[in-house]
Short mmCIF file of C-alpha atoms in Angstrom, two decimals:
data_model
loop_
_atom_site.label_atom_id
_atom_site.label_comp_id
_atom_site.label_asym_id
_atom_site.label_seq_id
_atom_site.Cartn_x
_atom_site.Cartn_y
_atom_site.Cartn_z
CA UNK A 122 -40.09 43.96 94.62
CA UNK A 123 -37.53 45.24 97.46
CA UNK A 124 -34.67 46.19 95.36
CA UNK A 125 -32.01 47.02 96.66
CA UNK A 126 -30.06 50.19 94.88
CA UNK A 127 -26.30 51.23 95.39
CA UNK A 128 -27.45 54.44 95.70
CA UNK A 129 -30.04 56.10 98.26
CA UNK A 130 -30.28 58.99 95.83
CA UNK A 131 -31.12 56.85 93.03
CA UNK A 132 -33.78 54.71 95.08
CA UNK A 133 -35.68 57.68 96.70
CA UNK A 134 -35.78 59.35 93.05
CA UNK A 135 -37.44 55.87 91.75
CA UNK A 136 -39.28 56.03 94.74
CA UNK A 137 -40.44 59.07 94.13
CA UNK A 138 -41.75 58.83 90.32
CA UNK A 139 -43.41 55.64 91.24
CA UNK A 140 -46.10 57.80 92.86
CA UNK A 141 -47.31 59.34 89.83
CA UNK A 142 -50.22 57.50 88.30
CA UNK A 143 -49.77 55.31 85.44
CA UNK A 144 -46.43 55.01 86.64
CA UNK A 145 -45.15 51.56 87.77
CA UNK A 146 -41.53 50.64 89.39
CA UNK A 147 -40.46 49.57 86.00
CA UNK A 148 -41.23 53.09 84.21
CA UNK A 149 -39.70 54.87 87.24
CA UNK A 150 -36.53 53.32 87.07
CA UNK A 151 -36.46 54.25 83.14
CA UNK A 152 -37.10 57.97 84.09
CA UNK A 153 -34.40 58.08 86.81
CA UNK A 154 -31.53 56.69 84.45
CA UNK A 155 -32.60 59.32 82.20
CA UNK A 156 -32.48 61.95 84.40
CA UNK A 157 -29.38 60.34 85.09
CA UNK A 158 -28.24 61.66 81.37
CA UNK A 159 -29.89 64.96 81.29
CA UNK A 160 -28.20 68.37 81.44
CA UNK A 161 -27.70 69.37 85.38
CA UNK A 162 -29.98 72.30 83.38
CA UNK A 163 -32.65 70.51 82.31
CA UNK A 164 -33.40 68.57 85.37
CA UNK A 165 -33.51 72.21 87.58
CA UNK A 166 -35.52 73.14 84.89
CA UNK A 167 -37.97 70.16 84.87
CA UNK A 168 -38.07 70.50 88.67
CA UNK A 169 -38.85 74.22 88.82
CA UNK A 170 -41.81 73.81 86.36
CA UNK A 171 -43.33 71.20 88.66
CA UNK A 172 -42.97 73.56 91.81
CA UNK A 173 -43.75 76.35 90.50
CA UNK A 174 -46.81 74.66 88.57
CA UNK A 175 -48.15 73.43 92.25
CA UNK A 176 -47.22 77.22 93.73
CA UNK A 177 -48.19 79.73 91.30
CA UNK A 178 -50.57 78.13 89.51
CA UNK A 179 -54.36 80.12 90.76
CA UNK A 180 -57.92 79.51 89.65
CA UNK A 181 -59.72 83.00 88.05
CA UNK A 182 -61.60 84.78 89.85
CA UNK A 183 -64.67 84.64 87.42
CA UNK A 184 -65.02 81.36 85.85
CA UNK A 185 -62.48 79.34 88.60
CA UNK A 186 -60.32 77.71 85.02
CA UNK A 187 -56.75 77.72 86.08
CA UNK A 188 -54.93 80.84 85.39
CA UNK A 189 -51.65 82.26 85.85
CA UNK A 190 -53.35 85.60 86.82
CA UNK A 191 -56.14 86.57 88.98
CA UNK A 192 -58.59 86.53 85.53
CA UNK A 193 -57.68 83.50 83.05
CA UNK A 194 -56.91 84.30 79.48
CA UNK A 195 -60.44 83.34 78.16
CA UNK A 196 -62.04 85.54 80.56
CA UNK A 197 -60.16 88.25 79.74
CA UNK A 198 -59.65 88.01 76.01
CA UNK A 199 -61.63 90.90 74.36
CA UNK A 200 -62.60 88.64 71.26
CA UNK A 201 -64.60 86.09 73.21
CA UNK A 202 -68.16 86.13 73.29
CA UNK A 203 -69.44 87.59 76.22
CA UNK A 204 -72.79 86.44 76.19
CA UNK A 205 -72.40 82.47 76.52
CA UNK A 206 -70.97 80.91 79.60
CA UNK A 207 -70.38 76.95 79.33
CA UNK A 208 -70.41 75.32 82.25
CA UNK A 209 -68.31 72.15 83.37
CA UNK A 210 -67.51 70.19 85.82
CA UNK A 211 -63.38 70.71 85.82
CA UNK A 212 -60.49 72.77 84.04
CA UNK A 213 -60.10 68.96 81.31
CA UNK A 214 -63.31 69.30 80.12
CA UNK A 215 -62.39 73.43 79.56
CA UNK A 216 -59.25 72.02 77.52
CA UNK A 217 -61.45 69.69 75.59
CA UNK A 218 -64.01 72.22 74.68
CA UNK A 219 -61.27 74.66 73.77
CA UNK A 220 -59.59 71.66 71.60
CA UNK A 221 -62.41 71.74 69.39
CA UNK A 222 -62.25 75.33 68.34
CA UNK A 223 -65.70 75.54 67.76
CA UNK A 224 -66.40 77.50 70.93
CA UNK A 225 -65.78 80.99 71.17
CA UNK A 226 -68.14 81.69 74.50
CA UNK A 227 -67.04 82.18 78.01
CA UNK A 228 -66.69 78.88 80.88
CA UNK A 229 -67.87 78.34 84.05
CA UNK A 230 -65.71 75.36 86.12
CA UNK A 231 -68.46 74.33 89.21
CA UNK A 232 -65.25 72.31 90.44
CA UNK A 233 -67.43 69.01 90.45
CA UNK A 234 -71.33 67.92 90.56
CA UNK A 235 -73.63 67.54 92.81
CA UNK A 236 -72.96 63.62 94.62
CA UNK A 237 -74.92 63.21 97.70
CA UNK A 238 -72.77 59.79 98.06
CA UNK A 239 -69.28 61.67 98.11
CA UNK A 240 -70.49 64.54 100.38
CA UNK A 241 -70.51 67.18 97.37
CA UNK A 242 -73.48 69.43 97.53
CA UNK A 243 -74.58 72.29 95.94
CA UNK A 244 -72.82 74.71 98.46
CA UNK A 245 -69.72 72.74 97.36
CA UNK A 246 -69.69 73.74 94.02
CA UNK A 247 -69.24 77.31 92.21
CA UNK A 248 -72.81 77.62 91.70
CA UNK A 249 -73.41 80.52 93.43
CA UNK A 250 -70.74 82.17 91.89
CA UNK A 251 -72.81 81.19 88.23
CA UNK A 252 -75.90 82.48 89.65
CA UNK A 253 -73.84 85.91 90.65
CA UNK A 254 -72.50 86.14 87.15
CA UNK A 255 -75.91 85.70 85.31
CA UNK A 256 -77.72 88.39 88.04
CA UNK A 257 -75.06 90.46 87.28
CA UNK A 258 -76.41 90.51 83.43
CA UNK A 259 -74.89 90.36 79.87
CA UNK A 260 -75.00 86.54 79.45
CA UNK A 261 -78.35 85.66 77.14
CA UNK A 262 -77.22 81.68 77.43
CA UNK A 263 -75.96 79.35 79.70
CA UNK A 264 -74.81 75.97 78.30
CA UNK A 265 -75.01 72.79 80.68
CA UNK A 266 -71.96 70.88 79.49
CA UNK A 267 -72.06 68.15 82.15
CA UNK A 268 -71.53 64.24 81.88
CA UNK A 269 -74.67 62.86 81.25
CA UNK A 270 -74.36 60.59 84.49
CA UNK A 271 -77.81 60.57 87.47
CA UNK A 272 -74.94 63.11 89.16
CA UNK A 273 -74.72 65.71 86.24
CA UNK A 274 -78.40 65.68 85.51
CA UNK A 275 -79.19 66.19 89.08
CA UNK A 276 -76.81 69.35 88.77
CA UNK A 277 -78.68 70.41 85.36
CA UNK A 278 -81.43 70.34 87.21
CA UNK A 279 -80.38 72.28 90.49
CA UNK A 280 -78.91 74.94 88.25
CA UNK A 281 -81.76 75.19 85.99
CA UNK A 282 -83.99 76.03 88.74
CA UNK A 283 -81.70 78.29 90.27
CA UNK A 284 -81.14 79.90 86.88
CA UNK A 285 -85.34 79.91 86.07
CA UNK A 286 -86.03 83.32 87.57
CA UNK A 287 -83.66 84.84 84.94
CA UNK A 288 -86.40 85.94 82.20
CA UNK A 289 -85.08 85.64 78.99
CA UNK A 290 -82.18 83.15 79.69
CA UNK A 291 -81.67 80.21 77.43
CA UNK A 292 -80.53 77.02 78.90
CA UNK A 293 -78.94 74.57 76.60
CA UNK A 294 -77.12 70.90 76.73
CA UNK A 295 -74.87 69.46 74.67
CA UNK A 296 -76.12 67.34 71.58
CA UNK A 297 -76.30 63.78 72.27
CA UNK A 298 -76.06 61.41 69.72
CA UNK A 299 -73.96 59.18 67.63
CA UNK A 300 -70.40 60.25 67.29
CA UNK A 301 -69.21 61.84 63.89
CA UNK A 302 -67.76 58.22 61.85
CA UNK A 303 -69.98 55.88 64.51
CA UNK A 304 -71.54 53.17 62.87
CA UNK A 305 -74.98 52.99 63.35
CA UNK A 306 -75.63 49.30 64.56
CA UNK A 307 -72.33 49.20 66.97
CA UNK A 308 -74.16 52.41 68.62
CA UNK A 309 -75.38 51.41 72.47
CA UNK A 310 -79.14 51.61 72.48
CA UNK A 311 -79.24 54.47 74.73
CA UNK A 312 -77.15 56.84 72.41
CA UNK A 313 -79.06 55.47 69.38
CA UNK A 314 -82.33 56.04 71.02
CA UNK A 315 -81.82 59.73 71.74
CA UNK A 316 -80.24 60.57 68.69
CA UNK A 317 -83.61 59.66 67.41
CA UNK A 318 -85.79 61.34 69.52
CA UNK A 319 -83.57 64.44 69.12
CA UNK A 320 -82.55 64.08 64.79
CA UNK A 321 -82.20 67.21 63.64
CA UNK A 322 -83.40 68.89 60.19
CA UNK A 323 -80.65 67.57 57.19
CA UNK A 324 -79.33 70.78 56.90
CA UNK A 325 -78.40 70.98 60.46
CA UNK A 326 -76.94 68.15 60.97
CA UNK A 327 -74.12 67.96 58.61
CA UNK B 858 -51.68 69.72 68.76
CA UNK B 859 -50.95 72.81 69.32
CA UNK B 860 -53.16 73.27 72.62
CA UNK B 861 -54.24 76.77 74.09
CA UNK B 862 -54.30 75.75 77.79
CA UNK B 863 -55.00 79.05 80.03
CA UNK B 864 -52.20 78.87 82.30
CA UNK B 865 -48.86 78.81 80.67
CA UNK B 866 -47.26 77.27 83.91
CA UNK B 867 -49.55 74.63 83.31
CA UNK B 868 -48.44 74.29 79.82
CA UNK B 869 -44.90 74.50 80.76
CA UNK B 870 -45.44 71.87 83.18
CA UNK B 871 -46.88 69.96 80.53
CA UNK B 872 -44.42 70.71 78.28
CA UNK B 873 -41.51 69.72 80.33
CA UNK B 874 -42.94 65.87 81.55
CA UNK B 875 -43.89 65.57 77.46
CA UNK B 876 -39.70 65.33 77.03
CA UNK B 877 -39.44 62.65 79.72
CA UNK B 878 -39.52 59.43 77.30
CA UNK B 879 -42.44 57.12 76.99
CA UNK B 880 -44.19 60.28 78.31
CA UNK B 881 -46.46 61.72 75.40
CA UNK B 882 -48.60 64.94 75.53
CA UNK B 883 -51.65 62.72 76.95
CA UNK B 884 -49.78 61.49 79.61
CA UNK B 885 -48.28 64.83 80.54
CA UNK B 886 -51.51 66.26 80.51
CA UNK B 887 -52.50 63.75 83.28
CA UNK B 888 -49.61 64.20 85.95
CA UNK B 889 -49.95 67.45 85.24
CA UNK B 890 -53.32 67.49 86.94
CA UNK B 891 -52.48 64.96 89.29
CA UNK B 892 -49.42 67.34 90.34
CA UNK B 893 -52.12 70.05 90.90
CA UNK B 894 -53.65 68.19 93.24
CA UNK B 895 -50.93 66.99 95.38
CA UNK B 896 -50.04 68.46 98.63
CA UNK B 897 -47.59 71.31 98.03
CA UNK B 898 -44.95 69.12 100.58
CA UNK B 899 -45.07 66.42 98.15
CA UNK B 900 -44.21 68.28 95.08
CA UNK B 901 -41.55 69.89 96.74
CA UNK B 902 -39.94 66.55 97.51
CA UNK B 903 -40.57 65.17 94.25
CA UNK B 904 -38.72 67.89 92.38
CA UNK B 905 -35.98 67.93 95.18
CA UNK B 906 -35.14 64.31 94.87
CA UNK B 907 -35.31 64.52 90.84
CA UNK B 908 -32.37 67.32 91.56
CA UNK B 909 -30.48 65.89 94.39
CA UNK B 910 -30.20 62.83 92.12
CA UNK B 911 -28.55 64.54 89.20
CA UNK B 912 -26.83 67.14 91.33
CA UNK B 913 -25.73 64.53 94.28
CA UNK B 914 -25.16 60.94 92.85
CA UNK B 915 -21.52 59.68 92.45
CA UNK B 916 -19.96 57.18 90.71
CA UNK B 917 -17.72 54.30 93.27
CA UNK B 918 -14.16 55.20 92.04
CA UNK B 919 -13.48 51.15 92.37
CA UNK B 920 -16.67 49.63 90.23
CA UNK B 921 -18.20 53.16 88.57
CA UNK B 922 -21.05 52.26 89.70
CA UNK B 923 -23.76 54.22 90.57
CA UNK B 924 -23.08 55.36 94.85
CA UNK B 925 -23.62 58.18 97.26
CA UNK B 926 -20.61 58.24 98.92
CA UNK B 927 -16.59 57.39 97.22
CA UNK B 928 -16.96 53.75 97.50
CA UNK B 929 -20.40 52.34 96.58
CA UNK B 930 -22.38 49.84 99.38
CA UNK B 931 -21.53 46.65 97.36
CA UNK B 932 -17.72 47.59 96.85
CA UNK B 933 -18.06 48.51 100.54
CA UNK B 934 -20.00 45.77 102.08
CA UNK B 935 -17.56 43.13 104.15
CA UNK B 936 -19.85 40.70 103.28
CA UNK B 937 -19.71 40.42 99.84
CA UNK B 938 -17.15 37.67 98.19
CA UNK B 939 -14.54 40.35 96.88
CA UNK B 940 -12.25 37.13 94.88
CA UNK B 941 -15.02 37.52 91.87
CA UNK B 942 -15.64 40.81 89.72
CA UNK B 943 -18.42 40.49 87.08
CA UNK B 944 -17.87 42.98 84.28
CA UNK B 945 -21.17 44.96 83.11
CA UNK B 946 -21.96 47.36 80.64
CA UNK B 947 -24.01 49.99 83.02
CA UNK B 948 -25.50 50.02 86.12
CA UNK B 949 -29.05 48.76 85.00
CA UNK B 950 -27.11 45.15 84.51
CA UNK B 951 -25.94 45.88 88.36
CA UNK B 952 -29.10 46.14 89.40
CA UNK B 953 -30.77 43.34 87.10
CA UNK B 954 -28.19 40.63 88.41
CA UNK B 955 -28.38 42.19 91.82
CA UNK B 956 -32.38 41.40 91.26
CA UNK B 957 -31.54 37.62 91.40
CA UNK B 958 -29.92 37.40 94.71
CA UNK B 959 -27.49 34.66 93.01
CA UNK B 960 -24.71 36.56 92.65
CA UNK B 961 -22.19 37.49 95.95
CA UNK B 962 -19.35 38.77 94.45
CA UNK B 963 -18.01 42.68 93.33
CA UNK B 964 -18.89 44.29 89.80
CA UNK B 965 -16.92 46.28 87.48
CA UNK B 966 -19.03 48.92 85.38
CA UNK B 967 -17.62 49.65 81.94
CA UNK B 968 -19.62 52.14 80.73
CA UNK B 969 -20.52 50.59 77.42
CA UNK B 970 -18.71 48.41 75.32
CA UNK B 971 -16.40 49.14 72.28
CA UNK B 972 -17.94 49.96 69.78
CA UNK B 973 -15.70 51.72 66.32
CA UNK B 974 -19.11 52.74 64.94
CA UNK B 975 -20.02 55.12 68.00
CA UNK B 976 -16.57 56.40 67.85
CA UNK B 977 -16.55 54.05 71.37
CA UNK B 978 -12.60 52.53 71.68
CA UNK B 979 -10.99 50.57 75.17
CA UNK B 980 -9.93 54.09 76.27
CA UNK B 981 -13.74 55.10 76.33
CA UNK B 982 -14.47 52.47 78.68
CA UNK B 983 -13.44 51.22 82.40
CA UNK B 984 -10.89 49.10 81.00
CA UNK B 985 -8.10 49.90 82.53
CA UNK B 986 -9.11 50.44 85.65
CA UNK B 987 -10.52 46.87 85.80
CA UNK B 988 -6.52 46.16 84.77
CA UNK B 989 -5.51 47.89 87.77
CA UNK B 990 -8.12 46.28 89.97
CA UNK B 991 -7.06 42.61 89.01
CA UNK B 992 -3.30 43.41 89.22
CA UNK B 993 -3.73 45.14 92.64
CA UNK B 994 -4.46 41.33 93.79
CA UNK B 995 -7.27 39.20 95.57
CA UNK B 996 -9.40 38.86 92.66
CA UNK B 997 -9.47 34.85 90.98
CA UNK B 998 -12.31 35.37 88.88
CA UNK B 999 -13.75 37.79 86.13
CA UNK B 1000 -16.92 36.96 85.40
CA UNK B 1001 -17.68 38.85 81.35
CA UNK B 1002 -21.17 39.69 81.84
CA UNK B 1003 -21.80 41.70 78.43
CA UNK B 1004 -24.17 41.49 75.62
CA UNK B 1005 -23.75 38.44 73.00
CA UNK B 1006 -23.14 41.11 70.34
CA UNK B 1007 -20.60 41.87 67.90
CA UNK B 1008 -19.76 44.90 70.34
CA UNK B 1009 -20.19 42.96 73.36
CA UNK B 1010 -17.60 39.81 72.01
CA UNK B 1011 -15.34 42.16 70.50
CA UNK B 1012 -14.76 43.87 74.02
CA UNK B 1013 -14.98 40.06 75.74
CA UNK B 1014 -12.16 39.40 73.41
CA UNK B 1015 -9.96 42.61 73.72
CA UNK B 1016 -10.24 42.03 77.62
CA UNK B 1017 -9.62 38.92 77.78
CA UNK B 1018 -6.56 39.58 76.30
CA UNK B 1019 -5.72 41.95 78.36
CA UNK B 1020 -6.19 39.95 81.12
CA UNK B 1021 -4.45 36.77 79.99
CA UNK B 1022 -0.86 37.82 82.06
CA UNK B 1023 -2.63 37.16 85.08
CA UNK B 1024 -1.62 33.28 85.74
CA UNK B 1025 -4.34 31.35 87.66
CA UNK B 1026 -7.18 33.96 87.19
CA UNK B 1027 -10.07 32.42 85.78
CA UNK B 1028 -12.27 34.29 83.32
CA UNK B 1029 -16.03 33.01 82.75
CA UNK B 1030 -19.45 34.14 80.68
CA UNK B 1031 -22.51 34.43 81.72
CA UNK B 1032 -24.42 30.79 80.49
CA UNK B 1033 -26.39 30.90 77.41
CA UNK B 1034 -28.92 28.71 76.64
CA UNK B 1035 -32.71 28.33 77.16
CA UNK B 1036 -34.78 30.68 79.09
CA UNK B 1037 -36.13 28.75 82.12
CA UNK B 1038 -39.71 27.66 80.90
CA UNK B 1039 -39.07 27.92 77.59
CA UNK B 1040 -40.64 26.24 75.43
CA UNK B 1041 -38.19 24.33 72.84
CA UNK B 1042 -40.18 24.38 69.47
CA UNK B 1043 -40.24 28.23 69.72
CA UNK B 1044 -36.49 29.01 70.99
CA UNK B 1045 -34.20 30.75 67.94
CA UNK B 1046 -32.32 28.29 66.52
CA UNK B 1047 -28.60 30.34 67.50
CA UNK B 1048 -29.55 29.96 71.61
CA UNK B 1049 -31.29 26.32 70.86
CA UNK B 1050 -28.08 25.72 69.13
CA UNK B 1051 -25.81 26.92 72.04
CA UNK B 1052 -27.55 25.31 74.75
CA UNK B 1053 -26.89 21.84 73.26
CA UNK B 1054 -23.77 22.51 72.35
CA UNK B 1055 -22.85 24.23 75.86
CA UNK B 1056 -24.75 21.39 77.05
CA UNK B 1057 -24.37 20.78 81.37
CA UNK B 1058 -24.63 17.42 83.40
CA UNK B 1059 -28.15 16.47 84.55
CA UNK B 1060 -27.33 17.35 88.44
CA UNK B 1061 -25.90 20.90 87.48
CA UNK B 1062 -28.48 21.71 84.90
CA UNK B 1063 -31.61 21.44 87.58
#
């Protein structure tokens, strides 16, 4: 669609939102009239957030989450349990963890997993960095919170033999198994199948 | 969802694309990340076009429509037929009928249409100028390209009256009728009606 605009200004802005994902010509064009009718205020304000988001934004210095200071919040809040570190593969999966509530433990982002096929090794990721923070003691569990994809077990398994020298470290994954409300015979096989092999006592489970 | 995220530049980012409309928190959540990832160049121009646009755009002081510079480039094009004006409501209907490449002549933006229930009278609205612009000479058609509403025939009405001193100009509607394609068992029965009523020669009509 080569529409043509009576404005340049107008055009490059549409231009311009149609590069976000998820957003077509038709969506962009919908923003820019509303910018259109937003307080000269509100759009500087808008635009500043986004800039300053890109600039300012850093990664901590001990568990690479994003943080607005060299040490994110989690790291550095007195209340969280030292002992656990959780690690994922990016800074979503920290916000979905942390959307729960239930965890009250520290993360580890690795930035990724190990993909021969897109060039990501182990050298790639913050691994190191994980090992570091275990030899440097006070964590009694690590939890492997990866996608359960060939790619994120190959990482359990790199990590867990990095991690095996550490006596007294316990390695955990996440539960598998059907989701809270799932009915049972919609469940794919797979799911099903290890939410067998791995029930849990009654108590437990509910 | 009140989310804890660890940056609060990232939640402010988030925060300020979640008051763009059709954009909800999910969404914001996901340019969010994508802006993270851009190259710093592209953000920049991103936010600087989203401010040049509300800072910089004009409005053509002869149509009101949307323009860089005093006169907008279809007021200002040679080649345009300047003996027809169609009459919009805003500048989306600009560039919808500029989208059909049918239409050669100059607009006239009102800027709404009257409207006593939005406290929206002929004063409101480009009304006058469009006056001025007939009685200034050269144009032999206004073509009322408004809404079939109550709103949009009331102001039809009120300007074609205001218009009826000019001798020999000829004032015109858009056609209403069937959609092309459509299907005549599922038209409404008011544009089903019109269209037979309204009814064109076979040569015309194809």
């Amino acid at each position: 669609m080569d529409q043509h605009y009576s404005s340049e200004l107008f055009e490059h802005a549409v231009d311009e939102f149609s590069k976000l994902p998820g957003i077509g010509r038709r969506s962009a064009l919908r923003l820019v009239l509303h910018v259109l009718r937003m307080d000269a205020g509100a759009v500087e304000s808008f635009a500043d957030a986004v800039v300053r988001l890109r600039r300012d934004v850093r990664y901590c210095k001990v568990c690479h989450n994003i943080s607005d200071t060299e040490v994110c919040n989690i790291c550095g809040n007195p209340l969280r349990d030292r002992t656990m570190v959780c690690v994922v593969e990016n800074i979503q999966d920290v916000m979905a963890i942390e959307a729960t509530g239930q965890y009250r433990g520290l993360y580890h982002v690795l930035g990724g997993v190990i993909s021969p096929i897109d060039g990501l090794g182990p050298s790639d990721l913050e691994i190191q960095s994980l090992v570091d923070r275990v030899a440097a003691g006070g964590v009694s569990e690590v939890i492997l919170a990866l996608s359960s994809t060939m790619e994120g077990d190959t990482t359990n398994f790199y990590i867990s033999r990095r991690l095996s020298s550490f006596d007294g470290l316990r390695l955990t994954v996440l539960a598998r198994g059907l989701s809270v409300n799932d009915e049972l015979q919609y469940t794919d096989e797979v799911t099903l199948g290890r939410s067998i092999v791995n029930r849990v006592d009654f108590s437990m489970g509910m």
